[in-house]
Tab-separated table of C-alpha atoms in Angstrom:
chain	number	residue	atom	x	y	z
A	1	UNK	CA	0.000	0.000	0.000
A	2	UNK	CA	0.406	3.552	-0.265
A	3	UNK	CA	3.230	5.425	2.480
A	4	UNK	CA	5.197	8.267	3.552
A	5	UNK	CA	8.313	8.160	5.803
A	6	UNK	CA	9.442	11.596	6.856
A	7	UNK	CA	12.672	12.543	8.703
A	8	UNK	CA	12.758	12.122	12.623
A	9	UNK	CA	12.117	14.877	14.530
A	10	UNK	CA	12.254	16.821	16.572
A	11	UNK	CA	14.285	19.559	14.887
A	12	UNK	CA	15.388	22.431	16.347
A	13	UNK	CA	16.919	25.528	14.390
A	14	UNK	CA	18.075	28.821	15.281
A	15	UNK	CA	16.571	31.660	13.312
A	16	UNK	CA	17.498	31.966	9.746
A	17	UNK	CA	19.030	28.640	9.616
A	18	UNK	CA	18.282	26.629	6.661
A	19	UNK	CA	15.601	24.166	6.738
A	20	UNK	CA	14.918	20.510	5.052
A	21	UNK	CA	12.509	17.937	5.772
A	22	UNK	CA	13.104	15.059	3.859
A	23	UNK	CA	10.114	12.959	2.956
A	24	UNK	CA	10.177	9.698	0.530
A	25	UNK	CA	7.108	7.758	-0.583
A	26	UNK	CA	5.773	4.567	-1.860
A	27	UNK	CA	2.765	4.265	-4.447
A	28	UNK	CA	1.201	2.561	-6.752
A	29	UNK	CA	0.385	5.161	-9.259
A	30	UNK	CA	1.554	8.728	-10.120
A	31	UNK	CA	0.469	10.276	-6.888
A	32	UNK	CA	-0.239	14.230	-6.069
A	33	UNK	CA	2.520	15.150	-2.724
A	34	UNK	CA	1.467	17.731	-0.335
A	35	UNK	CA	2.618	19.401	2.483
A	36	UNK	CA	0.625	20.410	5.298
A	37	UNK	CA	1.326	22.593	8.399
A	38	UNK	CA	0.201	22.263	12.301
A	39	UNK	CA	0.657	25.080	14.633
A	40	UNK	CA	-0.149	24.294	17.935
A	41	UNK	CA	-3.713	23.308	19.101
A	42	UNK	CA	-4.626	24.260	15.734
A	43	UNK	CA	-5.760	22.093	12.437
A	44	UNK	CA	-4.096	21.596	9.452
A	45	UNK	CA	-3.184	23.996	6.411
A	46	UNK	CA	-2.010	22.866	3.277
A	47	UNK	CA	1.605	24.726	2.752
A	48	UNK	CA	2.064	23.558	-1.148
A	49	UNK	CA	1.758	20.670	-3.485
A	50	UNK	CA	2.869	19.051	-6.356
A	51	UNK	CA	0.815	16.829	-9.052
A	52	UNK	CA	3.401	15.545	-11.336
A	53	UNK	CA	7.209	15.029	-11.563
A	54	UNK	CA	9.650	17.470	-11.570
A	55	UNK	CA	6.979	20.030	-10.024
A	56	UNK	CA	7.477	22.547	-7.400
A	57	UNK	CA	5.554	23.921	-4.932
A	58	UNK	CA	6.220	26.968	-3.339
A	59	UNK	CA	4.448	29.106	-0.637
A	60	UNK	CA	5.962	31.371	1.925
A	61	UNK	CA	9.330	30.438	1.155
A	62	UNK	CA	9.035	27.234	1.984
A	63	UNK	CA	9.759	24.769	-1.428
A	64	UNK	CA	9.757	21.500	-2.041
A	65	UNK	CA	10.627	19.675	-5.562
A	66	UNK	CA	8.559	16.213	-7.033
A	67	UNK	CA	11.412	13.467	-7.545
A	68	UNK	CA	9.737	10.459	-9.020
A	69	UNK	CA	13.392	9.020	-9.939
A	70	UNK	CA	13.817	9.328	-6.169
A	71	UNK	CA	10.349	9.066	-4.390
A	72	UNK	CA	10.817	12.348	-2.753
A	73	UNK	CA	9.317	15.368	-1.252
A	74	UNK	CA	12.021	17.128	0.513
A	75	UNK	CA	10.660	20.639	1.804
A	76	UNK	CA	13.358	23.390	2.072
A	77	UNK	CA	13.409	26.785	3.210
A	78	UNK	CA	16.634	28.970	3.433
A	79	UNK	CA	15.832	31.322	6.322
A	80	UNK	CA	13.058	29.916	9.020
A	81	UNK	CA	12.033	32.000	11.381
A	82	UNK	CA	10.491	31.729	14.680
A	83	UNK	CA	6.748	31.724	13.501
A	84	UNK	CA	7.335	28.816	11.568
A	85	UNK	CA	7.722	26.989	14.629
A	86	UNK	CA	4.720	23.628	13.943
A	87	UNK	CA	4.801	20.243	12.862
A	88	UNK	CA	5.252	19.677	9.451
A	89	UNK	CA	3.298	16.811	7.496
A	90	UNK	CA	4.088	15.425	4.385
A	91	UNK	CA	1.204	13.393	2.622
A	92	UNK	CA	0.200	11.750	-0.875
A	93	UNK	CA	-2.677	11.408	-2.691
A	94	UNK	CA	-3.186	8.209	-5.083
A	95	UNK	CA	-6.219	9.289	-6.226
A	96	UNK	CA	-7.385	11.151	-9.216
A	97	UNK	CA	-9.402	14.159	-10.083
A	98	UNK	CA	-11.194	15.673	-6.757
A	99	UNK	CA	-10.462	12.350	-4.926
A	100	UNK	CA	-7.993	13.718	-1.621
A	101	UNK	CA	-7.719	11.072	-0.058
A	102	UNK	CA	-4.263	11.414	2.181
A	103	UNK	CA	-1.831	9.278	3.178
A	104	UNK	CA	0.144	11.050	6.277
A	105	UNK	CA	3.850	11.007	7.443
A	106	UNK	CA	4.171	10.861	11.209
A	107	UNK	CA	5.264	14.787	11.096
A	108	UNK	CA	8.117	16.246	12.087
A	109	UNK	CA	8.211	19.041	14.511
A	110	UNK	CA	10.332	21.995	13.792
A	111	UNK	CA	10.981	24.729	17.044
A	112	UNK	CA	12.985	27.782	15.510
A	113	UNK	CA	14.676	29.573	18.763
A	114	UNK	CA	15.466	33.179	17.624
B	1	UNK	CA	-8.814	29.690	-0.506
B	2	UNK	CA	-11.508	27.237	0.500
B	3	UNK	CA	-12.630	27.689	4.142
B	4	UNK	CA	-13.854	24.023	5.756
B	5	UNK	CA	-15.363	24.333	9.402
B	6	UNK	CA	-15.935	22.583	12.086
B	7	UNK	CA	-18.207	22.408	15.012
B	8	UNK	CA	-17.431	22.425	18.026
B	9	UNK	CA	-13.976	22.939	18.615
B	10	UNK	CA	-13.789	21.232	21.368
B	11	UNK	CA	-16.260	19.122	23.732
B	12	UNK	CA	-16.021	17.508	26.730
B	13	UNK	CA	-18.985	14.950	27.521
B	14	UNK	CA	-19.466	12.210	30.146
B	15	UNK	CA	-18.782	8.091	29.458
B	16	UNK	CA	-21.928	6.223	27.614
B	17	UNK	CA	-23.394	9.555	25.871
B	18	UNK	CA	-22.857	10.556	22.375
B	19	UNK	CA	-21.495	13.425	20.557
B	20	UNK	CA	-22.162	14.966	17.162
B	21	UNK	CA	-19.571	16.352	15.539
B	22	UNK	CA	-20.367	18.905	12.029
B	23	UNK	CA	-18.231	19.574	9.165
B	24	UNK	CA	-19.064	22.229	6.639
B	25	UNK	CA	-17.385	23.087	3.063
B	26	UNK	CA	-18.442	27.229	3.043
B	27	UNK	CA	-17.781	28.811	-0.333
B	28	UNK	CA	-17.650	24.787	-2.737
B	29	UNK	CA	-19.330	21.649	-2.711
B	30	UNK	CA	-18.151	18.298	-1.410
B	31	UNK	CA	-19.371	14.929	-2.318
B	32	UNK	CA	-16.753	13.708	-0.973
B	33	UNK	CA	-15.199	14.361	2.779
B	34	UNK	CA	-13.121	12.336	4.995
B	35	UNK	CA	-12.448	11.909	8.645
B	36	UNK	CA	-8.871	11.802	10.448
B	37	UNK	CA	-8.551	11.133	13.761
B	38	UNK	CA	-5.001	12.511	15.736
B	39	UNK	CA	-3.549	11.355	18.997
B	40	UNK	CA	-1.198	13.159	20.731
B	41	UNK	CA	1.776	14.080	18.802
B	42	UNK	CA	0.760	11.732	16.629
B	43	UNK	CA	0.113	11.782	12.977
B	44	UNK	CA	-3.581	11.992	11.304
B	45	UNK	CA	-5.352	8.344	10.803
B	46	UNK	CA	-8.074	8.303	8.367
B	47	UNK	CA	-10.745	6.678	9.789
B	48	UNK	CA	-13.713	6.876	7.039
B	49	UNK	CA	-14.677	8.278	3.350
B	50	UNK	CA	-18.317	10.194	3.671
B	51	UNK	CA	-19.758	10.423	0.808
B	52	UNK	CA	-22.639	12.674	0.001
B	53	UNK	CA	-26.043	10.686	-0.368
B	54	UNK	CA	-24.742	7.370	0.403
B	55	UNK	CA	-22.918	4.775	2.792
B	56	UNK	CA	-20.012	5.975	4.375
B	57	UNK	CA	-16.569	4.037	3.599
B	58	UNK	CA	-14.900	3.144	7.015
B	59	UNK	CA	-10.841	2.169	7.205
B	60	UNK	CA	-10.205	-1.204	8.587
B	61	UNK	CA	-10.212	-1.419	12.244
B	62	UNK	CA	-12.515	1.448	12.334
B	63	UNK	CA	-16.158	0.408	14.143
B	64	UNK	CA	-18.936	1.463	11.512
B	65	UNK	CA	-21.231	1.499	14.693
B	66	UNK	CA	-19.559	3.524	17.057
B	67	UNK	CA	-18.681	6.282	14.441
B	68	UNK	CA	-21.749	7.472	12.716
B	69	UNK	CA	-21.074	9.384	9.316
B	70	UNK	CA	-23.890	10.718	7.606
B	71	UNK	CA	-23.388	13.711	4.852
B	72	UNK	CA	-26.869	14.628	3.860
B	73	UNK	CA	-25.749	17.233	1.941
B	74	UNK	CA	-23.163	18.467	-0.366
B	75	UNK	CA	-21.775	21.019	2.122
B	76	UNK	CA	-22.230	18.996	5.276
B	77	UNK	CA	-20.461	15.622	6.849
B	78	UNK	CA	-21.519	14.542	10.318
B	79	UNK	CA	-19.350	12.105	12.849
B	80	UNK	CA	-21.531	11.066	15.836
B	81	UNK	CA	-19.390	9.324	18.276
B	82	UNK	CA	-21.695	7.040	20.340
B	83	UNK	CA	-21.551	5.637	23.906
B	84	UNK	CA	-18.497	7.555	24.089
B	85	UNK	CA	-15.282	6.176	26.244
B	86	UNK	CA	-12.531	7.781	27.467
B	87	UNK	CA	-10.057	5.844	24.921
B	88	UNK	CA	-12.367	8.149	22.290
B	89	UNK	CA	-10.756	11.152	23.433
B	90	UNK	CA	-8.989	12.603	20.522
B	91	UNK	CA	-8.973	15.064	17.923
B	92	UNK	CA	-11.352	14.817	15.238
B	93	UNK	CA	-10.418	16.470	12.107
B	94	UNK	CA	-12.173	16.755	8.568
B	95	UNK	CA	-11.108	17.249	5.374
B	96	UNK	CA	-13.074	17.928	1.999
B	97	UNK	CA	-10.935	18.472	-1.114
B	98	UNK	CA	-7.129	19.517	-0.132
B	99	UNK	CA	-8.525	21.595	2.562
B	100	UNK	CA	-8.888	20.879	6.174
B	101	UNK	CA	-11.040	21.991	9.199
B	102	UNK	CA	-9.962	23.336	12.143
B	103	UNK	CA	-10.715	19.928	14.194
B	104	UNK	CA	-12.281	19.629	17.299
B	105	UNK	CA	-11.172	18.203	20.909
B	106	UNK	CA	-13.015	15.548	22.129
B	107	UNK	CA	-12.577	14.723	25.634
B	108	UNK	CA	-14.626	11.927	27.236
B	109	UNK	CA	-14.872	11.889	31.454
C-alpha cells in the first residue's frame, strides 16, 4: 500500500538557519505530494503541493521539488524564522481528479529559537 | 482559498453519551469528505470516506457502529461518536478536497 516516511524529529533551528525535511514515498500510481502545516492546538493547512514530476511547490518560502526518480518530497526553506515553529506533514494522494484522499507522514516538529 | 469548518472545537462529555460532531465546506461543494482522527503528537489516521447521499466508507479497524457518518448534503459531513469512552478522546479532524477543518477536541470523562 500507499506510504510516507518523513525525517525524525524533533528539529530544532536557530533563526534563519536553513531548513529541510526530507520525505520519501511509496505508491502505486503517479500520486499528487502535499505538504501540510500544524501550529499548535490548531488544524491543518495545506503549505504547497505538487501533481506531477519534476513540479514545485512553493508558498511562503518554503519549497519542495517532485522526484519520481527518487520518491521524494524534501521541503526546504533557506531562512526559518520563529513563527514557523509547527509540525510539518508530508502526505500523498493516489487518487485522481477531486479524490484527496491522504496518506500522512508521522510529522516532524520543527521549534525555531530566535 | 476554501474555508472548511468545524463544530465544536472542542467538547467535553461524560462516558456512555454521544457526541455529534459537524463539518461544513463554506464557499464549494463536497461529495466527498473524509475523517482523520489525531492522537497526541501523533500523525492523522483516516478513519472513514463520507460520501454525500450514500454509505459511508470506514478504514479497517474502524467500528462502523460507534462512528456514525452521515453527509446529507453536499456542504455537510456529520461524525456522531456514540456511547463515548474515554479511549475516544482525541482530535477529530475533517477534510473535503485539499482543505482541512480546524478539528475539534473531544474529551470523554
Amino acid at each position: 500500500g500507499d506510504s510516507v516516511t518523513q525525517m525524525e524529529g524533533p528539529v530544532t533551528l536557530s533563526e534563519e538557519a536553513f531548513l529541510t525535511i526530507n520525505c520519501t514515498y511509496t505508491a502505486t500510481g503517479y500520486p499528487s505530494l502535499f505538504w501540510y502545516v500544524q501550529y499548535p492546538g490548531e488544524g491543518l493547512q495545506l503549505l504547497l503541493k505538487a501533481t506531477k514530476a519534476d513540479d514545485k511547490g512553493s508558498n511562503k518560502g518554503f519549497e519542495a521539488t517532485y522526484r519520481k526518480e527518487t520518491t521524494s518530497f524534501h521541503l526546504e526553506k533557506g531562512s526559518v524564522q520563529v513563527s514557523d515553529s509547527a509540525v510539518y506533514f508530508c502526505a500523498l494522494s493516489d487518487f485522481g481528479g477531486s479524490n484527496y484522499k491522504l496518506t500522512f507522514g508521522k510529522g516532524t516538529l520543527l521549534t525555531v529559537n530566535p | 482559498g476554501a474555508v472548511v469548518s468545524q463544530h465544536p472545537s472542542w467538547v467535553i462529555c461524560k462516558s456512555g453519551t454521544s457526541v455529534k460532531i459537524e463539518c461544513r465546506s463554506l464557499d464549494f461543494q463536497a461529495t466527498t469528505m473524509f475523517w482523520y482522527r489525531q492522537f497526541p503528537k501523533q500523525s492523522l489516521m483516516l478513519m472513514a470516506t463520507s460520501n454525500e447521499g450514500s454509505k459511508a466508507t470506514y478504514e479497517q479497524g474502524v467500528e462502523k457502529d460507534k462512528f456514525l457518518i452521515n453527509h446529507a448534503s453536499l456542504t455537510l459531513s456529520t461524525l456522531t461518536v456514540t456511547s463515548a469512552h474515554p479511549e475516544d478522546s482525541s482530535f477529530y479532524i475533517c477534510s473535503a478536497g485539499q482543505f482541512f477543518g480546524p478539528g475539534t477536541r473531544l474529551t470523554v470523562l
